[in-house]
């Protein structure tokens, strides 16, 4: 039996999802015979962890702090083993621009892009380079904040007139904005869990827009308007190739334990990696638990696996 601090909540935009993930992890840990102690992270975090001195921390935090490497850094300092990716991998996944550079360097396809900071616009006239960017990336183009967390900051610009507002909106989430080539196609995700020290790709999940015109971009991502299909309807070879790409991305980013890689499958059959999530959702409706279930890994087993990797690292 291990004492496990289940870190959840916090102040990120994904607080509510994290509380759900955390509660579900706690239940699973208890069923597995561990002592689970919930910690809603805040200013007393270090004090509480020091007092509890858990055998491990289960990071059930999504978004800022939990996925950007901050919590992992604190846990390193405190010498507490924790689940999932380390500090560096979290930093790489959190910053979509950094992610895309690493993917490109590793020869993993990712949509063409350019990225600029707010100061480049304010002090260097980057706005004057927009026509060149628009020409290179073509319309529609995707504008998103570099830091992930909320699909809310993502806008699809249909023409030059949409771009400035989309950039301003992205800057309300992060100081860096990413302009990316739009990939027409299917929205896929591959979750990965390690098995015997090797990343195992779970079945591909497809997000399908519900009862809406495909070109109504914004509506595609509204909560409740998406249906998930697992495994996605794909020829075996295509699914295998997409899973391989996801594993390659996982390795290129240096992820550990588990993660979820989001991709687009272009209409002509070419896949592109969009991003990786270092702490994917673990709620009833989240993609990773569903994909694990599809290959006979139930939630308790999933939690036990993720925890045992953290504990094994502690004794290594
Ligand atoms: N270049 C693109 N071409 C087409 N669709 C895109 C592109 N980039 C993003 N999208 C759509 O927007 C969705 C969210 O994009 P992305 O995964 O990059 O952002 P996110 O905010 O991290 O999302 P989440 O955290 O919900 O996964 C994608 O799943 C995809 O449907
Ligand atoms: Mg995504």
JSON list of N, CA and C in Angstrom, two decimals, residues 265-292:
[
{"chain": "A", "resi": 265, "resn": "UNK", "atom": "N", "xyz": [-5.97, 13.98, -39.89]},
{"chain": "A", "resi": 265, "resn": "UNK", "atom": "CA", "xyz": [-5.74, 13.11, -41.04]},
{"chain": "A", "resi": 265, "resn": "UNK", "atom": "C", "xyz": [-6.30, 13.84, -42.25]},
{"chain": "A", "resi": 266, "resn": "UNK", "atom": "N", "xyz": [-5.41, 14.36, -43.08]},
{"chain": "A", "resi": 266, "resn": "UNK", "atom": "CA", "xyz": [-5.84, 15.16, -44.22]},
{"chain": "A", "resi": 266, "resn": "UNK", "atom": "C", "xyz": [-6.65, 14.30, -45.20]},
{"chain": "A", "resi": 267, "resn": "UNK", "atom": "N", "xyz": [-7.56, 14.95, -45.90]},
{"chain": "A", "resi": 267, "resn": "UNK", "atom": "CA", "xyz": [-8.45, 14.23, -46.82]},
{"chain": "A", "resi": 267, "resn": "UNK", "atom": "C", "xyz": [-7.73, 13.32, -47.81]},
{"chain": "A", "resi": 268, "resn": "UNK", "atom": "N", "xyz": [-6.48, 13.67, -48.14]},
{"chain": "A", "resi": 268, "resn": "UNK", "atom": "CA", "xyz": [-5.73, 12.82, -49.08]},
{"chain": "A", "resi": 268, "resn": "UNK", "atom": "C", "xyz": [-5.01, 11.67, -48.37]},
{"chain": "A", "resi": 269, "resn": "UNK", "atom": "N", "xyz": [-5.25, 11.52, -47.04]},
{"chain": "A", "resi": 269, "resn": "UNK", "atom": "CA", "xyz": [-4.67, 10.39, -46.32]},
{"chain": "A", "resi": 269, "resn": "UNK", "atom": "C", "xyz": [-3.37, 10.70, -45.59]},
{"chain": "A", "resi": 270, "resn": "UNK", "atom": "N", "xyz": [-2.88, 11.94, -45.70]},
{"chain": "A", "resi": 270, "resn": "UNK", "atom": "CA", "xyz": [-1.64, 12.30, -45.00]},
{"chain": "A", "resi": 270, "resn": "UNK", "atom": "C", "xyz": [-1.93, 12.77, -43.58]},
{"chain": "A", "resi": 271, "resn": "UNK", "atom": "N", "xyz": [-1.30, 12.14, -42.58]},
{"chain": "A", "resi": 271, "resn": "UNK", "atom": "CA", "xyz": [-1.50, 12.58, -41.20]},
{"chain": "A", "resi": 271, "resn": "UNK", "atom": "C", "xyz": [-0.53, 13.68, -40.78]},
{"chain": "A", "resi": 272, "resn": "UNK", "atom": "N", "xyz": [-0.99, 14.55, -39.90]},
{"chain": "A", "resi": 272, "resn": "UNK", "atom": "CA", "xyz": [-0.17, 15.64, -39.35]},
{"chain": "A", "resi": 272, "resn": "UNK", "atom": "C", "xyz": [-0.38, 15.70, -37.84]},
{"chain": "A", "resi": 273, "resn": "UNK", "atom": "N", "xyz": [0.72, 15.80, -37.10]},
{"chain": "A", "resi": 273, "resn": "UNK", "atom": "CA", "xyz": [0.60, 15.91, -35.65]},
{"chain": "A", "resi": 273, "resn": "UNK", "atom": "C", "xyz": [0.38, 17.37, -35.28]},
{"chain": "A", "resi": 274, "resn": "UNK", "atom": "N", "xyz": [-0.64, 17.63, -34.46]},
{"chain": "A", "resi": 274, "resn": "UNK", "atom": "CA", "xyz": [-0.91, 19.00, -34.02]},
{"chain": "A", "resi": 274, "resn": "UNK", "atom": "C", "xyz": [-0.22, 19.31, -32.71]},
{"chain": "A", "resi": 275, "resn": "UNK", "atom": "N", "xyz": [-0.32, 18.40, -31.76]},
{"chain": "A", "resi": 275, "resn": "UNK", "atom": "CA", "xyz": [0.20, 18.69, -30.43]},
{"chain": "A", "resi": 275, "resn": "UNK", "atom": "C", "xyz": [0.18, 17.43, -29.58]},
{"chain": "A", "resi": 276, "resn": "UNK", "atom": "N", "xyz": [0.81, 17.53, -28.40]},
{"chain": "A", "resi": 276, "resn": "UNK", "atom": "CA", "xyz": [0.75, 16.44, -27.43]},
{"chain": "A", "resi": 276, "resn": "UNK", "atom": "C", "xyz": [0.31, 17.03, -26.09]},
{"chain": "A", "resi": 277, "resn": "UNK", "atom": "N", "xyz": [-0.49, 16.27, -25.36]},
{"chain": "A", "resi": 277, "resn": "UNK", "atom": "CA", "xyz": [-0.96, 16.70, -24.04]},
{"chain": "A", "resi": 277, "resn": "UNK", "atom": "C", "xyz": [-0.27, 15.84, -23.00]},
{"chain": "A", "resi": 278, "resn": "UNK", "atom": "N", "xyz": [0.46, 16.49, -22.08]},
{"chain": "A", "resi": 278, "resn": "UNK", "atom": "CA", "xyz": [1.25, 15.70, -21.12]},
{"chain": "A", "resi": 278, "resn": "UNK", "atom": "C", "xyz": [0.40, 15.14, -19.99]},
{"chain": "A", "resi": 279, "resn": "UNK", "atom": "N", "xyz": [-0.73, 15.78, -19.68]},
{"chain": "A", "resi": 279, "resn": "UNK", "atom": "CA", "xyz": [-1.65, 15.20, -18.69]},
{"chain": "A", "resi": 279, "resn": "UNK", "atom": "C", "xyz": [-3.06, 15.19, -19.29]},
{"chain": "A", "resi": 280, "resn": "UNK", "atom": "N", "xyz": [-3.33, 14.20, -20.15]},
{"chain": "A", "resi": 280, "resn": "UNK", "atom": "CA", "xyz": [-4.66, 14.15, -20.77]},
{"chain": "A", "resi": 280, "resn": "UNK", "atom": "C", "xyz": [-5.74, 13.85, -19.73]},
{"chain": "A", "resi": 281, "resn": "UNK", "atom": "N", "xyz": [-6.96, 14.21, -20.06]},
{"chain": "A", "resi": 281, "resn": "UNK", "atom": "CA", "xyz": [-8.09, 14.02, -19.15]},
{"chain": "A", "resi": 281, "resn": "UNK", "atom": "C", "xyz": [-8.29, 12.57, -18.76]},
{"chain": "A", "resi": 282, "resn": "UNK", "atom": "N", "xyz": [-8.76, 12.38, -17.52]},
{"chain": "A", "resi": 282, "resn": "UNK", "atom": "CA", "xyz": [-8.99, 11.03, -17.01]},
{"chain": "A", "resi": 282, "resn": "UNK", "atom": "C", "xyz": [-10.43, 10.87, -16.51]},
{"chain": "A", "resi": 283, "resn": "UNK", "atom": "N", "xyz": [-11.32, 11.69, -17.04]},
{"chain": "A", "resi": 283, "resn": "UNK", "atom": "CA", "xyz": [-12.72, 11.62, -16.61]},
{"chain": "A", "resi": 283, "resn": "UNK", "atom": "C", "xyz": [-13.43, 10.47, -17.34]},
{"chain": "A", "resi": 284, "resn": "UNK", "atom": "N", "xyz": [-14.71, 10.28, -16.97]},
{"chain": "A", "resi": 284, "resn": "UNK", "atom": "CA", "xyz": [-15.52, 9.22, -17.58]},
{"chain": "A", "resi": 284, "resn": "UNK", "atom": "C", "xyz": [-15.57, 9.36, -19.10]},
{"chain": "A", "resi": 285, "resn": "UNK", "atom": "N", "xyz": [-15.57, 10.60, -19.57]},
{"chain": "A", "resi": 285, "resn": "UNK", "atom": "CA", "xyz": [-15.75, 10.82, -21.00]},
{"chain": "A", "resi": 285, "resn": "UNK", "atom": "C", "xyz": [-14.43, 11.14, -21.72]},
{"chain": "A", "resi": 286, "resn": "UNK", "atom": "N", "xyz": [-13.33, 11.13, -20.99]},
{"chain": "A", "resi": 286, "resn": "UNK", "atom": "CA", "xyz": [-12.04, 11.48, -21.60]},
{"chain": "A", "resi": 286, "resn": "UNK", "atom": "C", "xyz": [-11.58, 10.39, -22.57]},
{"chain": "A", "resi": 287, "resn": "UNK", "atom": "N", "xyz": [-10.75, 10.82, -23.51]},
{"chain": "A", "resi": 287, "resn": "UNK", "atom": "CA", "xyz": [-10.35, 9.92, -24.59]},
{"chain": "A", "resi": 287, "resn": "UNK", "atom": "C", "xyz": [-9.40, 8.80, -24.15]},
{"chain": "A", "resi": 288, "resn": "UNK", "atom": "N", "xyz": [-8.44, 9.13, -23.28]},
{"chain": "A", "resi": 288, "resn": "UNK", "atom": "CA", "xyz": [-7.46, 8.10, -22.91]},
{"chain": "A", "resi": 288, "resn": "UNK", "atom": "C", "xyz": [-8.11, 6.92, -22.19]},
{"chain": "A", "resi": 289, "resn": "UNK", "atom": "N", "xyz": [-8.93, 7.14, -21.16]},
{"chain": "A", "resi": 289, "resn": "UNK", "atom": "CA", "xyz": [-9.58, 6.00, -20.52]},
{"chain": "A", "resi": 289, "resn": "UNK", "atom": "C", "xyz": [-10.46, 5.18, -21.47]},
{"chain": "A", "resi": 290, "resn": "UNK", "atom": "N", "xyz": [-11.13, 5.87, -22.40]},
{"chain": "A", "resi": 290, "resn": "UNK", "atom": "CA", "xyz": [-11.97, 5.16, -23.37]},
{"chain": "A", "resi": 290, "resn": "UNK", "atom": "C", "xyz": [-11.13, 4.29, -24.29]},
{"chain": "A", "resi": 291, "resn": "UNK", "atom": "N", "xyz": [-10.01, 4.85, -24.74]},
{"chain": "A", "resi": 291, "resn": "UNK", "atom": "CA", "xyz": [-9.14, 4.10, -25.65]},
{"chain": "A", "resi": 291, "resn": "UNK", "atom": "C", "xyz": [-8.52, 2.91, -24.92]},
{"chain": "A", "resi": 292, "resn": "UNK", "atom": "N", "xyz": [-8.17, 3.10, -23.64]},
{"chain": "A", "resi": 292, "resn": "UNK", "atom": "CA", "xyz": [-7.58, 2.01, -22.86]},
{"chain": "A", "resi": 292, "resn": "UNK", "atom": "C", "xyz": [-8.61, 0.89, -22.69]}
]
